[in-house]
Amino acid sequence: MSGARRAGGGAGTERVIAKLKKSVENENYYEAHQMYRTLYFRYIGQKKYEDLERMLYDGAILLFSHKQVESGLDLAKLYIDTLKEGEFKPEDSKFIKICRLYEEIPVENVDKAAFLGTCLKWSNYNPNTAIGHPRLHQHIAYSLWKQRKYPESRQHFLHSCDGEGCGSMLVEFHTAKGFNSEVDLFIAQTVLQYLCLKKHLVAAVAFLAYTTGHPKIQRGPPYTNPLLNFVWFLLLAIETSSSLSAFTVLCEKYKKFIDRDPQYIEYLDRIGQLFFGVPAPERPQGMFSGLFNSLLSAMNDDSSDDEMPPTSAITSPGPSQTSQHSRKGPARNLETADLD
């Protein structure tokens, strides 16, 4: 008897799918959407998660392709619910599908950001964080890079482990949007932020990719740009587990270049805590912890005149959004990127 019920249920599902396809062919999208939802609840009840995962993804893409944004988005949300309900493992095949669904949602849609947030939360392999899987961030970063949404792409690269891809994207970002005087700022901020996330190896790879790939930067080190030299020395100090005094001397020597952006002090304070044993402040003290500045003040009084690369004044306040050149999408494919 139970076998007969299962056979009847399977036949009923096939009839619904056949009717669904006919509705799409006849451009009766509302009816098709409702039938997708009917199958969703039926498959959930039967715990047919693999079939449901494929059906919802294909259905969402089909509806998006016919400009049925709200219906496609609804199925995309049900797709993520299915990944959670079916306890699917976060892996590349699912990340590719999620990225495609995300691309299909129009930028102006108010649910686009929330959808991505839900996807990142599902992808977490560490339940104690809400950052998302580095590989999913990498897929999203390349998607945004392809669309020339460079600032958004950079944010996702920061949460990935693809320093080479990030450095290459920043080369295109600067040549397309930045001034010549900002060539150092684009990579300096990114490296410091990577270091604040304790990703010193990724930061080093990003720095190397940017400085070797940028047509305006002469091959180094040392570099003709003082801020690039500072970043290089900082990465070297971390790699060699240098002392706090060496870190302090380095920051003091390049202080006028660090001062170009007030956030650099904030980043360096955190980097000092993570890599050089600077104690964290006991209580909040505004933008700066105070400790870092006091160390610099002490070095101003009695530091030696150790030889450092020559410096020159730079006055640009930060990366601009003024378009100067036009370049085409990612020079590197995600498939060939260094994976985490």
Short mmCIF file of N, CA, C and O in Angstrom, two decimals, residues 5 31 41 75 90 151 189 195-196 227 231 239 243 249 290 296 299 312 316 331:
data_model
loop_
_atom_site.label_atom_id
_atom_site.label_comp_id
_atom_site.label_asym_id
_atom_site.label_seq_id
_atom_site.Cartn_x
_atom_site.Cartn_y
_atom_site.Cartn_z
N ARG A 5 1.29 4.32 -2.77
CA ARG A 5 1.20 5.76 -2.48
C ARG A 5 2.42 6.50 -3.02
O ARG A 5 2.32 7.59 -3.56
N GLU A 31 1.44 31.34 -12.52
CA GLU A 31 1.05 29.94 -12.30
C GLU A 31 2.29 29.06 -12.14
O GLU A 31 2.33 28.18 -11.27
N PHE A 41 7.15 22.48 -1.19
CA PHE A 41 6.59 21.93 0.04
C PHE A 41 6.43 20.41 -0.04
O PHE A 41 6.61 19.71 0.95
N LEU A 75 12.26 32.02 -5.39
CA LEU A 75 12.82 30.68 -5.54
C LEU A 75 14.28 30.65 -5.09
O LEU A 75 14.75 29.64 -4.54
N PRO A 90 28.93 23.30 2.53
CA PRO A 90 29.42 24.45 1.76
C PRO A 90 30.57 24.02 0.85
O PRO A 90 31.64 23.63 1.33
N PRO A 151 35.18 48.79 -5.58
CA PRO A 151 35.18 48.86 -4.11
C PRO A 151 34.48 47.67 -3.47
O PRO A 151 34.96 47.13 -2.46
N GLN A 189 46.25 50.64 1.91
CA GLN A 189 45.06 50.43 2.74
C GLN A 189 44.66 48.95 2.78
O GLN A 189 44.34 48.40 3.84
N LEU A 195 46.21 42.76 7.24
CA LEU A 195 46.98 42.50 8.45
C LEU A 195 46.11 42.58 9.69
O LEU A 195 46.29 41.80 10.64
N CYS A 196 45.17 43.52 9.70
CA CYS A 196 44.24 43.61 10.83
C CYS A 196 43.36 42.37 10.95
O CYS A 196 42.84 42.06 12.02
N LEU A 227 55.79 55.21 0.73
CA LEU A 227 54.75 54.43 1.40
C LEU A 227 54.81 52.96 1.00
O LEU A 227 54.57 52.07 1.83
N VAL A 231 55.31 49.74 3.57
CA VAL A 231 54.51 48.52 3.58
C VAL A 231 55.41 47.30 3.41
O VAL A 231 55.22 46.27 4.09
N GLU A 239 57.15 38.99 8.91
CA GLU A 239 57.65 37.70 8.46
C GLU A 239 58.83 37.23 9.31
O GLU A 239 58.98 36.04 9.59
N SER A 243 61.10 42.76 16.57
CA SER A 243 60.73 43.24 17.90
C SER A 243 59.82 44.45 17.82
O SER A 243 59.68 45.08 16.77
N VAL A 249 60.44 51.96 15.44
CA VAL A 249 61.38 52.74 14.63
C VAL A 249 60.87 52.88 13.20
O VAL A 249 60.92 53.96 12.60
N GLY A 290 46.38 55.72 22.10
CA GLY A 290 47.29 56.51 22.90
C GLY A 290 48.65 55.85 23.06
O GLY A 290 49.67 56.51 23.05
N LEU A 296 55.70 56.41 19.60
CA LEU A 296 56.30 57.24 18.56
C LEU A 296 56.96 58.48 19.16
O LEU A 296 58.02 58.91 18.72
N MET A 299 60.26 57.61 20.57
CA MET A 299 61.27 57.39 19.53
C MET A 299 61.71 58.71 18.92
O MET A 299 62.84 58.85 18.46
N SER A 312 59.97 61.11 0.03
CA SER A 312 59.55 62.32 -0.68
C SER A 312 58.14 62.64 -0.27
O SER A 312 57.37 61.77 0.11
N SER A 316 48.37 63.54 -1.87
CA SER A 316 47.04 63.09 -2.26
C SER A 316 46.28 62.52 -1.07
O SER A 316 46.81 61.73 -0.31
N ALA A 331 41.50 40.22 -15.28
CA ALA A 331 42.57 39.65 -16.10
C ALA A 331 42.84 38.21 -15.71
O ALA A 331 43.46 37.47 -16.45
#
